[in-house]
Amino acid sequence: MSPELALAALLGAPLLQALLVLALSRPPGLRDLVHVMGSGAVAALAGYLVHAVSQGASPRIVLANPLPNVELAFSAEPLGTLAAAVVGGLGFLHAIHTSGMVRAIDQKAPARLMAFSALTTAAAMAVMFSANLFSFFVAYQALALAAFPLVAHVGDDEARTSARLFLAMLLGASIALLLPAMIWTYTLSGTLEFQVGGVLAGRIDLLSANALLVLFVLGIAAAAAPPMHRWLTMSFTAPYPALVKVQALAVLPAGGVGLLKVFAYVFGPALIAEETGRQILAAQILLGLCGVIMCAAAVIALSKTDIRERLAYSLWAQALAAIIGGLLAAPAGLFAAALQIVATSCAATTLLMAVGTTAAVTGRNNVADYPGLGRVMPWTFAGFAIACASIIGMPPFSGAWSKLWLITASASTGVIWAAGLVGVAAVLTFAHLGPLAANAFAGRAPTDAFKRPDGASILLVAPVILGAAATLGLLVLADPLASFLSPVWTPR
Amino acid sequence: MSAVLDLLRAHAPMVALALLFGGAAVALMTPHGRTSWALALIAMAAAAAVAADMGWRLLTGGGALDTGALLAIDGVAAFSAPLIAVLMFLAVLAGGSTLADKPKRAQPYVVALHLAVATGWVGALFARDLIGIVVSVHAAWLATAALVAVSAHRGALNGALRMVMSGGAGAAFMLLGAALVIYATGSSAVAGAADAMISAPMMATLGFVLLIAPLLLMAGAAPLHAWAGPAYGRSDAGLVLAVASISALAVITRLAAVAATTTAPGLADGVAAALVCAGVASVLIGSLQAVGAVNVRRLVAYAGAAQAGCVLVAIALESPAGLAAALVQLLAWGVGAFALLAGIAASRDTTLAALDGLGRRAPLAGIAITIGALSFMGAPLTLGFLGRWRLIEAGVGAGWWWATGAAIITSLAAVFYGGRLIERLYFRRATEASNFDVDAWRLARAPVMVAAIMAVACGVAPAWMLNLAQRAAMLALGLTT
């Protein structure tokens, strides 16, 4: 199979998966099998593309020419390919977990949930593989529209309000801010292509660079830069399978990757002011804003008693850390940000699947009900604890590497205070996740833990364990990943 | 045979008008409603084919036309006449299913009115001089008002009455404007203003503003759209409104063609300023009203006002890029509004609640409404996106950065009302209000899907359409022959 064909198949497979899931919604076993196999195919294709890109291939496919000199094109470059592989691999585990969840909680309209989950994957993949700003914009809007039904899935007033906010923020920001930024970029550079070194480098004055940076960072609301984050913290009302997709596997990571692509391939050195050799003013202001809000998000998470809400704020803080890495405008910062996205995606998927398993078999969503549950659900909570440790950034878990690189990059670019804020945020994250994981094992086991007599099925537990294993696996991959990602800032 | 065909093609504008007018007469004289409808369809299809062939030949430089003394085909007419004829054909085709709702004796009249509307608007597009435009526009306007008036709901009469009254006032203004322009430029020909030695620029500007203002009213541009609410909100079939919407499209097209001739020194700035003011006001007021609308047809009317505002801003640029952007926007507006209105016709009720769960019970209607809403939002890979992009590109090229704001406000508002439509279609359970009208939907299915497919297909592969729009703009501005 040629890399081009693999890329096309990777973008098309989730669409086919969605159609098949809807067409074969009965019997449930067949539906689940199609969903899991479709996700497995996506993971395999993403893995193949990682191999191809590591061998020097750079496949590119063009689907349409909607505007003069502007193509609807997708290409596999290291950053997008890595993120797609991680999201694809974890998506396979998530598909298994979803099959277990819809049975355990008797989920309403499971085929619709799985179909939109697959469509969201397709759109997220399209974002990650977008070859230019136009394709990114198209894929990003498709992502917002595909994920909207996931947030609204429960169908009650609360879900509808969250879904409306989700759609309004993502689409609204993209139209009001991202679209003008895209057109401005086109006007300045004459192209919308993502290019190593940045299409704007040497073609933009300082004022325009500052304005454009703000438009891009706020326009890509999926990256959750403040104040465009409300969609993330409001989306916790979605059912667990949808929550994993939105917060850990599609929307948030795609937003992060999209923003990193803009930093690396649109701005490049244009993020550095020539006179001072430091980040441009808007980048410094955004760095400060993201750093302070990152700490504030971790504090707010501490005050939340619903585990889903607490995790939403916690993941927001992690997303901001990735933005900080990109804004540092240095190779080390970009690598830290990419690693942060990958590590957070791994850990967040594991964490949310563990929490989902807990809710399905015990009916508990409140953090006050968690003590002792680790004694009756040891495997699930082992995964939970590993994921918490990774998000906190505890060595030797994978999250620690990204935090370490982030602190190093901050210090090396002269933004020492950003390094300090990353450290403070890690401590605050420990405060809202550490005791939770510890008490799950240290507390007394509840006598009425399970609402289901047979406990958690293998479909609910195995993905959590494998997700935790992936989180641990990243530990040894930092160097190969740095090598794989190096073309992002160094042309081959 | 070939010689006859060549002769007909050489006189294509007159042939198209004759087909429409003759079709209307035959439809009126046919006593049986269904037969009348079938004959009207044949006439509309033939006129659409002639107009399409004529437009294609003119815009690709494939042949000359003999337009006679009364008619003249500029680039805008060559681009828009086929579009209007095709949309009108689809509207008549879809309207066949609701014909049975009318009294038997009235059915031929209703069919003939559709053709009269088409004749009027196509005639207005083809008219060589200002008086011809005034007469054609008002013939079409009165026919449209009559179509609205035959709705079963008494509230529609209110809308029709407002249309007639505002049309009457508009006719007076237009005649006065035409007189002023003829006096100031020394010519009654529409194209005369482009290269005229204007003796009284202020008078000419005032004349054009008086000509344009009634056209804005008829196009439903805010704040001159007082007729649109009751007419759209109370008519008994969305398909009639599709005709009204096509009329608005034709009006703006005519306006674009008129504005394209106002490039003479001393005239251009004043007309452009008037168009900009009208455009921005229409975007703001239309968007606000659409966001707050609870009647789904009124929502489309107000959304149309916002779209019209964008077109006006693009026309005001008075550049090839601006006029081409306006034509693309017009196409997007026409196709999007048709998909929305014809899709909505699947439900008997006009409240937003009528859409609840419609996506499940009438999936094709759901798809059409969704595509129409997405196109109004300016979602990528739809015609609406192309229109917005072209407007912004043309605006930025002319240094009108604020034009970006107009496009963005329209799109942002569309995200709110379009998102609300989509949410109701797919994420709400059906209520009592959401009665699926099987009869109305039976024949509307094919036309509505054609419109929806057009909105997407032209968005995905737009090169030919963009080229035609560019060529049409150059022709209209006299920059090429």
mmCIF file with all atom_site columns, C-alpha atoms in Angstrom, chain A residues 177-300:
data_model
loop_
_atom_site.group_PDB
_atom_site.id
_atom_site.type_symbol
_atom_site.label_atom_id
_atom_site.label_alt_id
_atom_site.label_comp_id
_atom_site.label_asym_id
_atom_site.label_entity_id
_atom_site.label_seq_id
_atom_site.pdbx_PDB_ins_code
_atom_site.Cartn_x
_atom_site.Cartn_y
_atom_site.Cartn_z
_atom_site.occupancy
_atom_site.B_iso_or_equiv
_atom_site.pdbx_formal_charge
_atom_site.auth_seq_id
_atom_site.auth_comp_id
_atom_site.auth_asym_id
_atom_site.auth_atom_id
_atom_site.pdbx_PDB_model_num
ATOM 1   C CA . LEU A 1 177 ? -11.377 35.177 14.135 1.00 0.00 ? 177 LEU A CA 1
ATOM 2   C CA . LEU A 1 178 ? -9.827  32.263 12.290 1.00 0.00 ? 178 LEU A CA 1
ATOM 3   C CA . LEU A 1 179 ? -11.326 33.088 8.886  1.00 0.00 ? 179 LEU A CA 1
ATOM 4   C CA . PRO A 1 180 ? -10.081 36.710 8.884  1.00 0.00 ? 180 PRO A CA 1
ATOM 5   C CA . ALA A 1 181 ? -6.697  35.471 10.100 1.00 0.00 ? 181 ALA A CA 1
ATOM 6   C CA . MET A 1 182 ? -6.593  33.012 7.237  1.00 0.00 ? 182 MET A CA 1
ATOM 7   C CA . ILE A 1 183 ? -7.493  35.633 4.658  1.00 0.00 ? 183 ILE A CA 1
ATOM 8   C CA . TRP A 1 184 ? -5.005  38.073 6.147  1.00 0.00 ? 184 TRP A CA 1
ATOM 9   C CA . THR A 1 185 ? -2.317  35.412 5.915  1.00 0.00 ? 185 THR A CA 1
ATOM 10  C CA . TYR A 1 186 ? -3.272  34.784 2.292  1.00 0.00 ? 186 TYR A CA 1
ATOM 11  C CA . THR A 1 187 ? -3.081  38.493 1.558  1.00 0.00 ? 187 THR A CA 1
ATOM 12  C CA . LEU A 1 188 ? 0.357   38.777 3.136  1.00 0.00 ? 188 LEU A CA 1
ATOM 13  C CA . SER A 1 189 ? 1.962   35.629 1.817  1.00 0.00 ? 189 SER A CA 1
ATOM 14  C CA . GLY A 1 190 ? -0.076  34.707 -1.250 1.00 0.00 ? 190 GLY A CA 1
ATOM 15  C CA . THR A 1 191 ? -0.411  31.156 -0.020 1.00 0.00 ? 191 THR A CA 1
ATOM 16  C CA . LEU A 1 192 ? -2.187  29.167 2.649  1.00 0.00 ? 192 LEU A CA 1
ATOM 17  C CA . GLU A 1 193 ? 0.186   26.173 2.548  1.00 0.00 ? 193 GLU A CA 1
ATOM 18  C CA . PHE A 1 194 ? 1.770   24.909 5.742  1.00 0.00 ? 194 PHE A CA 1
ATOM 19  C CA . GLN A 1 195 ? 5.523   25.258 5.207  1.00 0.00 ? 195 GLN A CA 1
ATOM 20  C CA . VAL A 1 196 ? 8.407   24.366 7.481  1.00 0.00 ? 196 VAL A CA 1
ATOM 21  C CA . GLY A 1 197 ? 9.916   27.657 8.571  1.00 0.00 ? 197 GLY A CA 1
ATOM 22  C CA . GLY A 1 198 ? 6.592   29.484 8.379  1.00 0.00 ? 198 GLY A CA 1
ATOM 23  C CA . VAL A 1 199 ? 4.950   31.142 5.385  1.00 0.00 ? 199 VAL A CA 1
ATOM 24  C CA . LEU A 1 200 ? 4.892   34.487 7.165  1.00 0.00 ? 200 LEU A CA 1
ATOM 25  C CA . ALA A 1 201 ? 8.573   34.549 8.085  1.00 0.00 ? 201 ALA A CA 1
ATOM 26  C CA . GLY A 1 202 ? 10.138  37.643 6.547  1.00 0.00 ? 202 GLY A CA 1
ATOM 27  C CA . ARG A 1 203 ? 6.824   38.781 5.056  1.00 0.00 ? 203 ARG A CA 1
ATOM 28  C CA . ILE A 1 204 ? 5.077   40.351 8.006  1.00 0.00 ? 204 ILE A CA 1
ATOM 29  C CA . ASP A 1 205 ? 5.531   43.454 10.084 1.00 0.00 ? 205 ASP A CA 1
ATOM 30  C CA . LEU A 1 206 ? 5.483   43.373 13.870 1.00 0.00 ? 206 LEU A CA 1
ATOM 31  C CA . LEU A 1 207 ? 2.027   44.857 14.313 1.00 0.00 ? 207 LEU A CA 1
ATOM 32  C CA . SER A 1 208 ? 0.409   42.443 11.867 1.00 0.00 ? 208 SER A CA 1
ATOM 33  C CA . ALA A 1 209 ? 2.219   39.507 13.466 1.00 0.00 ? 209 ALA A CA 1
ATOM 34  C CA . ASN A 1 210 ? 0.865   40.463 16.885 1.00 0.00 ? 210 ASN A CA 1
ATOM 35  C CA . ALA A 1 211 ? -2.676  40.900 15.609 1.00 0.00 ? 211 ALA A CA 1
ATOM 36  C CA . LEU A 1 212 ? -2.579  37.701 13.578 1.00 0.00 ? 212 LEU A CA 1
ATOM 37  C CA . LEU A 1 213 ? -1.257  35.681 16.499 1.00 0.00 ? 213 LEU A CA 1
ATOM 38  C CA . VAL A 1 214 ? -4.147  36.790 18.703 1.00 0.00 ? 214 VAL A CA 1
ATOM 39  C CA . LEU A 1 215 ? -6.650  35.998 15.937 1.00 0.00 ? 215 LEU A CA 1
ATOM 40  C CA . PHE A 1 216 ? -5.220  32.502 15.443 1.00 0.00 ? 216 PHE A CA 1
ATOM 41  C CA . VAL A 1 217 ? -4.898  31.613 19.128 1.00 0.00 ? 217 VAL A CA 1
ATOM 42  C CA . LEU A 1 218 ? -8.424  32.736 19.973 1.00 0.00 ? 218 LEU A CA 1
ATOM 43  C CA . GLY A 1 219 ? -9.873  31.628 16.629 1.00 0.00 ? 219 GLY A CA 1
ATOM 44  C CA . ILE A 1 220 ? -8.831  28.028 17.186 1.00 0.00 ? 220 ILE A CA 1
ATOM 45  C CA . ALA A 1 221 ? -11.142 27.741 20.174 1.00 0.00 ? 221 ALA A CA 1
ATOM 46  C CA . ALA A 1 222 ? -10.683 23.964 20.264 1.00 0.00 ? 222 ALA A CA 1
ATOM 47  C CA . ALA A 1 223 ? -7.242  24.602 21.758 1.00 0.00 ? 223 ALA A CA 1
ATOM 48  C CA . ALA A 1 224 ? -9.091  26.157 24.735 1.00 0.00 ? 224 ALA A CA 1
ATOM 49  C CA . ALA A 1 225 ? -7.038  29.322 25.144 1.00 0.00 ? 225 ALA A CA 1
ATOM 50  C CA . PRO A 1 226 ? -8.861  31.641 27.555 1.00 0.00 ? 226 PRO A CA 1
ATOM 51  C CA . PRO A 1 227 ? -11.516 33.016 27.177 1.00 0.00 ? 227 PRO A CA 1
ATOM 52  C CA . MET A 1 228 ? -12.489 30.519 24.440 1.00 0.00 ? 228 MET A CA 1
ATOM 53  C CA . HIS A 1 229 ? -12.516 27.557 26.811 1.00 0.00 ? 229 HIS A CA 1
ATOM 54  C CA . ARG A 1 230 ? -16.138 27.452 27.997 1.00 0.00 ? 230 ARG A CA 1
ATOM 55  C CA . TRP A 1 231 ? -17.010 24.692 25.530 1.00 0.00 ? 231 TRP A CA 1
ATOM 56  C CA . LEU A 1 232 ? -14.536 22.435 27.337 1.00 0.00 ? 232 LEU A CA 1
ATOM 57  C CA . THR A 1 233 ? -15.689 23.034 30.872 1.00 0.00 ? 233 THR A CA 1
ATOM 58  C CA . MET A 1 234 ? -19.363 22.902 29.882 1.00 0.00 ? 234 MET A CA 1
ATOM 59  C CA . SER A 1 235 ? -19.087 19.690 27.855 1.00 0.00 ? 235 SER A CA 1
ATOM 60  C CA . PHE A 1 236 ? -18.814 17.465 30.931 1.00 0.00 ? 236 PHE A CA 1
ATOM 61  C CA . THR A 1 237 ? -22.544 16.747 30.666 1.00 0.00 ? 237 THR A CA 1
ATOM 62  C CA . ALA A 1 238 ? -21.895 14.468 27.678 1.00 0.00 ? 238 ALA A CA 1
ATOM 63  C CA . PRO A 1 239 ? -22.047 10.700 28.219 1.00 0.00 ? 239 PRO A CA 1
ATOM 64  C CA . TYR A 1 240 ? -18.675 9.156  29.065 1.00 0.00 ? 240 TYR A CA 1
ATOM 65  C CA . PRO A 1 241 ? -17.858 7.721  25.619 1.00 0.00 ? 241 PRO A CA 1
ATOM 66  C CA . ALA A 1 242 ? -18.558 11.127 24.097 1.00 0.00 ? 242 ALA A CA 1
ATOM 67  C CA . LEU A 1 243 ? -16.606 12.867 26.835 1.00 0.00 ? 243 LEU A CA 1
ATOM 68  C CA . VAL A 1 244 ? -13.498 10.836 26.026 1.00 0.00 ? 244 VAL A CA 1
ATOM 69  C CA . LYS A 1 245 ? -13.840 11.722 22.362 1.00 0.00 ? 245 LYS A CA 1
ATOM 70  C CA . VAL A 1 246 ? -14.351 15.426 22.939 1.00 0.00 ? 246 VAL A CA 1
ATOM 71  C CA . GLN A 1 247 ? -11.837 16.043 25.703 1.00 0.00 ? 247 GLN A CA 1
ATOM 72  C CA . ALA A 1 248 ? -9.142  13.486 25.113 1.00 0.00 ? 248 ALA A CA 1
ATOM 73  C CA . LEU A 1 249 ? -9.232  12.026 21.629 1.00 0.00 ? 249 LEU A CA 1
ATOM 74  C CA . ALA A 1 250 ? -10.552 14.493 19.102 1.00 0.00 ? 250 ALA A CA 1
ATOM 75  C CA . VAL A 1 251 ? -11.523 18.080 19.750 1.00 0.00 ? 251 VAL A CA 1
ATOM 76  C CA . LEU A 1 252 ? -8.980  19.167 22.369 1.00 0.00 ? 252 LEU A CA 1
ATOM 77  C CA . PRO A 1 253 ? -5.976  17.362 20.812 1.00 0.00 ? 253 PRO A CA 1
ATOM 78  C CA . ALA A 1 254 ? -6.963  18.483 17.312 1.00 0.00 ? 254 ALA A CA 1
ATOM 79  C CA . GLY A 1 255 ? -7.169  22.069 18.543 1.00 0.00 ? 255 GLY A CA 1
ATOM 80  C CA . GLY A 1 256 ? -3.738  21.747 20.128 1.00 0.00 ? 256 GLY A CA 1
ATOM 81  C CA . VAL A 1 257 ? -2.183  20.200 17.031 1.00 0.00 ? 257 VAL A CA 1
ATOM 82  C CA . GLY A 1 258 ? -3.828  22.807 14.822 1.00 0.00 ? 258 GLY A CA 1
ATOM 83  C CA . LEU A 1 259 ? -2.410  25.617 16.889 1.00 0.00 ? 259 LEU A CA 1
ATOM 84  C CA . LEU A 1 260 ? 1.048   24.049 16.866 1.00 0.00 ? 260 LEU A CA 1
ATOM 85  C CA . LYS A 1 261 ? 0.848   23.748 13.076 1.00 0.00 ? 261 LYS A CA 1
ATOM 86  C CA . VAL A 1 262 ? 0.029   27.429 12.888 1.00 0.00 ? 262 VAL A CA 1
ATOM 87  C CA . PHE A 1 263 ? 2.951   28.294 15.173 1.00 0.00 ? 263 PHE A CA 1
ATOM 88  C CA . ALA A 1 264 ? 5.395   26.081 13.288 1.00 0.00 ? 264 ALA A CA 1
ATOM 89  C CA . TYR A 1 265 ? 4.227   26.295 9.681  1.00 0.00 ? 265 TYR A CA 1
ATOM 90  C CA . VAL A 1 266 ? 2.553   29.699 9.438  1.00 0.00 ? 266 VAL A CA 1
ATOM 91  C CA . PHE A 1 267 ? 4.557   31.871 11.828 1.00 0.00 ? 267 PHE A CA 1
ATOM 92  C CA . GLY A 1 268 ? 7.872   30.112 12.378 1.00 0.00 ? 268 GLY A CA 1
ATOM 93  C CA . PRO A 1 269 ? 10.509  32.757 13.184 1.00 0.00 ? 269 PRO A CA 1
ATOM 94  C CA . ALA A 1 270 ? 7.852   35.472 12.738 1.00 0.00 ? 270 ALA A CA 1
ATOM 95  C CA . LEU A 1 271 ? 6.957   34.837 16.384 1.00 0.00 ? 271 LEU A CA 1
ATOM 96  C CA . ILE A 1 272 ? 10.308  36.312 17.373 1.00 0.00 ? 272 ILE A CA 1
ATOM 97  C CA . ALA A 1 273 ? 10.865  40.072 17.238 1.00 0.00 ? 273 ALA A CA 1
ATOM 98  C CA . GLU A 1 274 ? 14.084  40.758 15.324 1.00 0.00 ? 274 GLU A CA 1
ATOM 99  C CA . GLU A 1 275 ? 15.043  43.769 17.435 1.00 0.00 ? 275 GLU A CA 1
ATOM 100 C CA . THR A 1 276 ? 14.882  42.039 20.788 1.00 0.00 ? 276 THR A CA 1
ATOM 101 C CA . GLY A 1 277 ? 15.346  38.394 19.836 1.00 0.00 ? 277 GLY A CA 1
ATOM 102 C CA . ARG A 1 278 ? 12.428  37.627 22.174 1.00 0.00 ? 278 ARG A CA 1
ATOM 103 C CA . GLN A 1 279 ? 8.865   36.518 21.542 1.00 0.00 ? 279 GLN A CA 1
ATOM 104 C CA . ILE A 1 280 ? 6.658   39.218 20.032 1.00 0.00 ? 280 ILE A CA 1
ATOM 105 C CA . LEU A 1 281 ? 4.520   41.187 22.473 1.00 0.00 ? 281 LEU A CA 1
ATOM 106 C CA . ALA A 1 282 ? 1.270   39.304 21.810 1.00 0.00 ? 282 ALA A CA 1
ATOM 107 C CA . ALA A 1 283 ? 3.077   35.998 22.381 1.00 0.00 ? 283 ALA A CA 1
ATOM 108 C CA . GLN A 1 284 ? 4.425   37.251 25.701 1.00 0.00 ? 284 GLN A CA 1
ATOM 109 C CA . ILE A 1 285 ? 1.004   38.488 26.810 1.00 0.00 ? 285 ILE A CA 1
ATOM 110 C CA . LEU A 1 286 ? -0.612  35.210 25.780 1.00 0.00 ? 286 LEU A CA 1
ATOM 111 C CA . LEU A 1 287 ? 2.142   33.295 27.564 1.00 0.00 ? 287 LEU A CA 1
ATOM 112 C CA . GLY A 1 288 ? 1.424   35.177 30.759 1.00 0.00 ? 288 GLY A CA 1
ATOM 113 C CA . LEU A 1 289 ? -2.321  34.814 30.375 1.00 0.00 ? 289 LEU A CA 1
ATOM 114 C CA . CYS A 1 290 ? -2.135  31.085 29.668 1.00 0.00 ? 290 CYS A CA 1
ATOM 115 C CA . GLY A 1 291 ? 0.333   30.542 32.516 1.00 0.00 ? 291 GLY A CA 1
ATOM 116 C CA . VAL A 1 292 ? -1.782  32.328 35.110 1.00 0.00 ? 292 VAL A CA 1
ATOM 117 C CA . ILE A 1 293 ? -5.034  30.788 33.899 1.00 0.00 ? 293 ILE A CA 1
ATOM 118 C CA . MET A 1 294 ? -3.378  27.353 33.874 1.00 0.00 ? 294 MET A CA 1
ATOM 119 C CA . CYS A 1 295 ? -2.758  27.712 37.607 1.00 0.00 ? 295 CYS A CA 1
ATOM 120 C CA . ALA A 1 296 ? -6.240  29.138 38.153 1.00 0.00 ? 296 ALA A CA 1
ATOM 121 C CA . ALA A 1 297 ? -7.802  26.205 36.281 1.00 0.00 ? 297 ALA A CA 1
ATOM 122 C CA . ALA A 1 298 ? -5.964  23.776 38.519 1.00 0.00 ? 298 ALA A CA 1
ATOM 123 C CA . VAL A 1 299 ? -7.282  25.641 41.575 1.00 0.00 ? 299 VAL A CA 1
ATOM 124 C CA . ILE A 1 300 ? -10.846 25.677 40.223 1.00 0.00 ? 300 ILE A CA 1
#
